[in-house]
Amino acid sequence: MTQQTQPMAETETILYCKNHPDRETLLRCNKCGEPICMQCAVLTDVGYRCKECIAQVQNNYFNALTQDNPVAFLVGFGVTVVATPIVGLFLGRLGFFGILIALFVGSGAGALLAEIIRRAVGRRRGRNLRYFAMAGIVLGVLVGSFFVLMSSGFFPLLSIPMLVFTVLALGTAHQVLRV
């Protein structure tokens, strides 16, 4: 018994990317089925998806309210404007040991500050929440350092321990608030 195979007809239509109409593609989004090129494709665990479908899924995770951004700014500002003079005077007077303390404590302080901000906004997540919080933290550090300068003639941000502490705390707070 022989089986005859017939040649397949060229019935394939040429697809063009929905975002770049001049690019031919054979790839489709596995959620909406729209044709996408490799520049528009995002690799997920279940296959390639278009950026619009990815954004649609991610929007379910971000539930921050409009007033959460100013709250994050004000809480970050308030906590750091109070903490900067205390930490700055303490670390600035310890010299090399201040650097060691800053290395060990800076990240923990940033995580604690991020948790305070997260609780202040009701554990809601927003795309821009961390940027508002970072702006408040940086402004709070500058204002707190200015208060120390006016009261004692010592500018804490010029000390290496305080710079190390601030950079570690900012980096950690940014990463904790990103999630």
PDB file of C-alpha atoms in Angstrom:
ATOM      1  CA  MET A   1       0.000   0.000   0.000  1.00  0.00           C
ATOM      2  CA  THR A   2       1.578   3.192  -1.089  1.00  0.00           C
ATOM      3  CA  GLN A   3       0.491   6.485   0.157  1.00  0.00           C
ATOM      4  CA  GLN A   4       0.630   9.378  -2.195  1.00  0.00           C
ATOM      5  CA  THR A   5       1.342  12.782  -0.803  1.00  0.00           C
ATOM      6  CA  GLN A   6       0.275  15.810  -2.626  1.00  0.00           C
ATOM      7  CA  PRO A   7       2.451  18.893  -2.543  1.00  0.00           C
ATOM      8  CA  MET A   8       1.103  21.553  -0.216  1.00  0.00           C
ATOM      9  CA  ALA A   9      -0.366  24.547  -1.904  1.00  0.00           C
ATOM     10  CA  GLU A  10       1.048  27.967  -1.190  1.00  0.00           C
ATOM     11  CA  THR A  11      -1.939  29.200   0.772  1.00  0.00           C
ATOM     12  CA  GLU A  12       0.104  30.933   3.439  1.00  0.00           C
ATOM     13  CA  THR A  13      -0.588  34.640   3.592  1.00  0.00           C
ATOM     14  CA  ILE A  14       2.119  37.108   4.405  1.00  0.00           C
ATOM     15  CA  LEU A  15       1.670  38.653   7.839  1.00  0.00           C
ATOM     16  CA  TYR A  16       2.897  42.069   8.880  1.00  0.00           C
ATOM     17  CA  CYS A  17       3.619  43.256  12.406  1.00  0.00           C
ATOM     18  CA  LYS A  18       0.735  45.220  13.921  1.00  0.00           C
ATOM     19  CA  ASN A  19       3.131  47.902  15.240  1.00  0.00           C
ATOM     20  CA  HIS A  20       5.552  47.919  12.293  1.00  0.00           C
ATOM     21  CA  PRO A  21       3.480  47.453   9.124  1.00  0.00           C
ATOM     22  CA  ASP A  22       6.581  47.280   6.915  1.00  0.00           C
ATOM     23  CA  ARG A  23       7.983  44.141   8.639  1.00  0.00           C
ATOM     24  CA  GLU A  24       6.976  40.655   7.565  1.00  0.00           C
ATOM     25  CA  THR A  25       6.565  38.141  10.353  1.00  0.00           C
ATOM     26  CA  LEU A  26       5.430  34.617  11.082  1.00  0.00           C
ATOM     27  CA  LEU A  27       5.128  35.213  14.819  1.00  0.00           C
ATOM     28  CA  ARG A  28       1.828  35.815  16.600  1.00  0.00           C
ATOM     29  CA  CYS A  29       1.032  36.853  20.148  1.00  0.00           C
ATOM     30  CA  ASN A  30      -0.140  33.748  21.987  1.00  0.00           C
ATOM     31  CA  LYS A  31      -2.826  35.711  23.860  1.00  0.00           C
ATOM     32  CA  CYS A  32      -4.464  38.006  21.306  1.00  0.00           C
ATOM     33  CA  GLY A  33      -3.211  36.331  18.120  1.00  0.00           C
ATOM     34  CA  GLU A  34      -1.995  39.550  16.497  1.00  0.00           C
ATOM     35  CA  PRO A  35       1.088  39.265  14.270  1.00  0.00           C
ATOM     36  CA  ILE A  36       4.202  40.724  15.932  1.00  0.00           C
ATOM     37  CA  CYS A  37       7.844  41.079  14.936  1.00  0.00           C
ATOM     38  CA  MET A  38      10.757  40.097  17.169  1.00  0.00           C
ATOM     39  CA  GLN A  39      11.186  43.696  18.346  1.00  0.00           C
ATOM     40  CA  CYS A  40       7.598  43.763  19.631  1.00  0.00           C
ATOM     41  CA  ALA A  41       7.668  40.250  21.087  1.00  0.00           C
ATOM     42  CA  VAL A  42       8.220  39.638  24.788  1.00  0.00           C
ATOM     43  CA  LEU A  43       9.245  36.125  25.799  1.00  0.00           C
ATOM     44  CA  THR A  44       7.146  34.800  28.678  1.00  0.00           C
ATOM     45  CA  ASP A  45       6.926  31.379  30.295  1.00  0.00           C
ATOM     46  CA  VAL A  46       4.026  30.488  28.012  1.00  0.00           C
ATOM     47  CA  GLY A  47       5.439  31.873  24.760  1.00  0.00           C
ATOM     48  CA  TYR A  48       5.744  35.184  22.966  1.00  0.00           C
ATOM     49  CA  ARG A  49       3.303  37.971  23.746  1.00  0.00           C
ATOM     50  CA  CYS A  50       2.885  41.499  22.478  1.00  0.00           C
ATOM     51  CA  LYS A  51       3.705  44.432  24.761  1.00  0.00           C
ATOM     52  CA  GLU A  52       0.044  45.438  24.991  1.00  0.00           C
ATOM     53  CA  CYS A  53      -0.979  42.042  26.382  1.00  0.00           C
ATOM     54  CA  ILE A  54       1.919  42.151  28.853  1.00  0.00           C
ATOM     55  CA  ALA A  55       0.859  45.628  30.033  1.00  0.00           C
ATOM     56  CA  GLN A  56      -2.742  44.462  30.355  1.00  0.00           C
ATOM     57  CA  VAL A  57      -1.702  41.604  32.661  1.00  0.00           C
ATOM     58  CA  GLN A  58       0.647  43.831  34.672  1.00  0.00           C
ATOM     59  CA  ASN A  59      -2.075  46.442  35.239  1.00  0.00           C
ATOM     60  CA  ASN A  60      -3.873  43.919  37.452  1.00  0.00           C
ATOM     61  CA  TYR A  61      -0.946  44.010  39.887  1.00  0.00           C
ATOM     62  CA  PHE A  62      -0.712  47.795  40.199  1.00  0.00           C
ATOM     63  CA  ASN A  63      -3.545  48.994  42.399  1.00  0.00           C
ATOM     64  CA  ALA A  64      -2.213  52.276  43.799  1.00  0.00           C
ATOM     65  CA  LEU A  65      -4.599  55.171  44.201  1.00  0.00           C
ATOM     66  CA  THR A  66      -3.918  58.693  42.978  1.00  0.00           C
ATOM     67  CA  GLN A  67      -3.176  59.975  46.478  1.00  0.00           C
ATOM     68  CA  ASP A  68      -0.610  57.240  47.173  1.00  0.00           C
ATOM     69  CA  ASN A  69       2.190  59.015  45.272  1.00  0.00           C
ATOM     70  CA  PRO A  70       2.127  62.197  47.412  1.00  0.00           C
ATOM     71  CA  VAL A  71       1.790  60.048  50.546  1.00  0.00           C
ATOM     72  CA  ALA A  72       4.925  58.095  49.569  1.00  0.00           C
ATOM     73  CA  PHE A  73       6.748  61.372  48.905  1.00  0.00           C
ATOM     74  CA  LEU A  74       5.721  62.925  52.223  1.00  0.00           C
ATOM     75  CA  VAL A  75       6.458  59.829  54.308  1.00  0.00           C
ATOM     76  CA  GLY A  76       9.884  59.409  52.678  1.00  0.00           C
ATOM     77  CA  PHE A  77      10.603  63.092  53.227  1.00  0.00           C
ATOM     78  CA  GLY A  78       9.366  63.124  56.817  1.00  0.00           C
ATOM     79  CA  VAL A  79      11.279  60.066  57.962  1.00  0.00           C
ATOM     80  CA  THR A  80      14.561  61.094  56.345  1.00  0.00           C
ATOM     81  CA  VAL A  81      14.396  64.721  57.456  1.00  0.00           C
ATOM     82  CA  VAL A  82      14.235  63.434  61.053  1.00  0.00           C
ATOM     83  CA  ALA A  83      16.708  60.547  60.636  1.00  0.00           C
ATOM     84  CA  THR A  84      19.405  62.364  58.638  1.00  0.00           C
ATOM     85  CA  PRO A  85      20.646  64.632  61.456  1.00  0.00           C
ATOM     86  CA  ILE A  86      20.764  61.710  63.890  1.00  0.00           C
ATOM     87  CA  VAL A  87      22.526  59.317  61.527  1.00  0.00           C
ATOM     88  CA  GLY A  88      24.747  62.038  60.041  1.00  0.00           C
ATOM     89  CA  LEU A  89      26.105  63.231  63.365  1.00  0.00           C
ATOM     90  CA  PHE A  90      26.540  59.688  64.653  1.00  0.00           C
ATOM     91  CA  LEU A  91      28.329  58.264  61.600  1.00  0.00           C
ATOM     92  CA  GLY A  92      30.311  61.402  60.844  1.00  0.00           C
ATOM     93  CA  ARG A  93      32.041  61.356  64.210  1.00  0.00           C
ATOM     94  CA  LEU A  94      33.074  57.683  64.129  1.00  0.00           C
ATOM     95  CA  GLY A  95      35.522  57.855  61.206  1.00  0.00           C
ATOM     96  CA  PHE A  96      36.466  54.428  59.835  1.00  0.00           C
ATOM     97  CA  PHE A  97      34.077  52.646  62.187  1.00  0.00           C
ATOM     98  CA  GLY A  98      31.337  54.857  60.788  1.00  0.00           C
ATOM     99  CA  ILE A  99      32.024  53.399  57.339  1.00  0.00           C
ATOM    100  CA  LEU A 100      31.772  49.862  58.712  1.00  0.00           C
ATOM    101  CA  ILE A 101      28.529  50.659  60.508  1.00  0.00           C
ATOM    102  CA  ALA A 102      27.172  52.309  57.344  1.00  0.00           C
ATOM    103  CA  LEU A 103      28.011  49.193  55.318  1.00  0.00           C
ATOM    104  CA  PHE A 104      26.206  46.912  57.752  1.00  0.00           C
ATOM    105  CA  VAL A 105      23.221  49.101  58.593  1.00  0.00           C
ATOM    106  CA  GLY A 106      22.560  51.121  55.405  1.00  0.00           C
ATOM    107  CA  SER A 107      20.675  48.431  53.508  1.00  0.00           C
ATOM    108  CA  GLY A 108      18.596  47.500  56.530  1.00  0.00           C
ATOM    109  CA  ALA A 109      17.650  51.129  57.059  1.00  0.00           C
ATOM    110  CA  GLY A 110      16.577  51.384  53.416  1.00  0.00           C
ATOM    111  CA  ALA A 111      14.439  48.257  53.714  1.00  0.00           C
ATOM    112  CA  LEU A 112      12.869  49.572  56.929  1.00  0.00           C
ATOM    113  CA  LEU A 113      12.119  52.913  55.273  1.00  0.00           C
ATOM    114  CA  ALA A 114      10.567  51.156  52.261  1.00  0.00           C
ATOM    115  CA  GLU A 115       8.374  49.095  54.585  1.00  0.00           C
ATOM    116  CA  ILE A 116       7.242  52.251  56.402  1.00  0.00           C
ATOM    117  CA  ILE A 117       6.316  53.819  53.050  1.00  0.00           C
ATOM    118  CA  ARG A 118       4.567  50.646  51.885  1.00  0.00           C
ATOM    119  CA  ARG A 119       2.448  50.518  55.046  1.00  0.00           C
ATOM    120  CA  ALA A 120       1.635  54.223  54.762  1.00  0.00           C
ATOM    121  CA  VAL A 121       0.108  53.636  51.318  1.00  0.00           C
ATOM    122  CA  GLY A 122      -1.818  50.586  52.476  1.00  0.00           C
ATOM    123  CA  ARG A 123       0.481  48.037  50.790  1.00  0.00           C
ATOM    124  CA  ARG A 124      -0.758  49.148  47.368  1.00  0.00           C
ATOM    125  CA  ARG A 125       1.613  49.010  44.429  1.00  0.00           C
ATOM    126  CA  GLY A 126       2.042  51.596  41.708  1.00  0.00           C
ATOM    127  CA  ARG A 127       4.257  51.985  38.683  1.00  0.00           C
ATOM    128  CA  ASN A 128       5.636  55.358  39.816  1.00  0.00           C
ATOM    129  CA  LEU A 129       5.333  54.972  43.581  1.00  0.00           C
ATOM    130  CA  ARG A 130       9.029  54.242  44.072  1.00  0.00           C
ATOM    131  CA  TYR A 131      10.056  57.363  42.147  1.00  0.00           C
ATOM    132  CA  PHE A 132       7.919  59.608  44.336  1.00  0.00           C
ATOM    133  CA  ALA A 133       9.315  57.894  47.427  1.00  0.00           C
ATOM    134  CA  MET A 134      12.902  58.307  46.172  1.00  0.00           C
ATOM    135  CA  ALA A 135      12.318  62.005  45.470  1.00  0.00           C
ATOM    136  CA  GLY A 136      10.998  62.466  49.008  1.00  0.00           C
ATOM    137  CA  ILE A 137      13.922  60.555  50.492  1.00  0.00           C
ATOM    138  CA  VAL A 138      16.545  62.534  48.559  1.00  0.00           C
ATOM    139  CA  LEU A 139      14.894  65.851  49.416  1.00  0.00           C
ATOM    140  CA  GLY A 140      14.602  64.782  53.061  1.00  0.00           C
ATOM    141  CA  VAL A 141      18.299  63.888  53.198  1.00  0.00           C
ATOM    142  CA  LEU A 142      19.228  67.266  51.708  1.00  0.00           C
ATOM    143  CA  VAL A 143      16.955  69.238  54.056  1.00  0.00           C
ATOM    144  CA  GLY A 144      18.100  67.200  57.077  1.00  0.00           C
ATOM    145  CA  SER A 145      21.734  67.773  56.126  1.00  0.00           C
ATOM    146  CA  PHE A 146      21.040  71.488  55.781  1.00  0.00           C
ATOM    147  CA  PHE A 147      19.582  71.559  59.317  1.00  0.00           C
ATOM    148  CA  VAL A 148      22.724  69.881  60.652  1.00  0.00           C
ATOM    149  CA  LEU A 149      24.875  72.386  58.758  1.00  0.00           C
ATOM    150  CA  MET A 150      22.959  75.319  60.250  1.00  0.00           C
ATOM    151  CA  SER A 151      23.053  73.987  63.802  1.00  0.00           C
ATOM    152  CA  SER A 152      26.556  72.525  64.040  1.00  0.00           C
ATOM    153  CA  GLY A 153      28.523  73.725  61.023  1.00  0.00           C
ATOM    154  CA  PHE A 154      28.987  70.110  59.880  1.00  0.00           C
ATOM    155  CA  PHE A 155      27.509  68.977  56.546  1.00  0.00           C
ATOM    156  CA  PRO A 156      26.882  65.224  56.935  1.00  0.00           C
ATOM    157  CA  LEU A 157      26.650  64.408  53.228  1.00  0.00           C
ATOM    158  CA  LEU A 158      30.302  65.346  52.812  1.00  0.00           C
ATOM    159  CA  SER A 159      31.368  62.529  55.121  1.00  0.00           C
ATOM    160  CA  ILE A 160      32.122  59.192  53.490  1.00  0.00           C
ATOM    161  CA  PRO A 161      30.180  57.130  56.068  1.00  0.00           C
ATOM    162  CA  MET A 162      27.027  59.170  55.489  1.00  0.00           C
ATOM    163  CA  LEU A 163      27.416  58.918  51.701  1.00  0.00           C
ATOM    164  CA  VAL A 164      27.822  55.130  51.936  1.00  0.00           C
ATOM    165  CA  PHE A 165      24.827  54.876  54.260  1.00  0.00           C
ATOM    166  CA  THR A 166      22.655  57.083  52.010  1.00  0.00           C
ATOM    167  CA  VAL A 167      23.545  55.251  48.793  1.00  0.00           C
ATOM    168  CA  LEU A 168      22.907  51.826  50.341  1.00  0.00           C
ATOM    169  CA  ALA A 169      19.632  52.946  51.909  1.00  0.00           C
ATOM    170  CA  LEU A 170      18.424  54.549  48.656  1.00  0.00           C
ATOM    171  CA  GLY A 171      19.330  51.532  46.546  1.00  0.00           C
ATOM    172  CA  THR A 172      17.662  49.096  48.893  1.00  0.00           C
ATOM    173  CA  ALA A 173      14.527  51.208  49.305  1.00  0.00           C
ATOM    174  CA  HIS A 174      14.231  51.522  45.523  1.00  0.00           C
ATOM    175  CA  GLN A 175      14.477  47.773  45.012  1.00  0.00           C
ATOM    176  CA  VAL A 176      12.082  46.913  47.828  1.00  0.00           C
ATOM    177  CA  LEU A 177       9.480  49.364  46.512  1.00  0.00           C
ATOM    178  CA  ARG A 178       9.926  48.063  42.957  1.00  0.00           C
ATOM    179  CA  VAL A 179       8.316  44.741  43.779  1.00  0.00           C
TER     180      VAL A 179
END
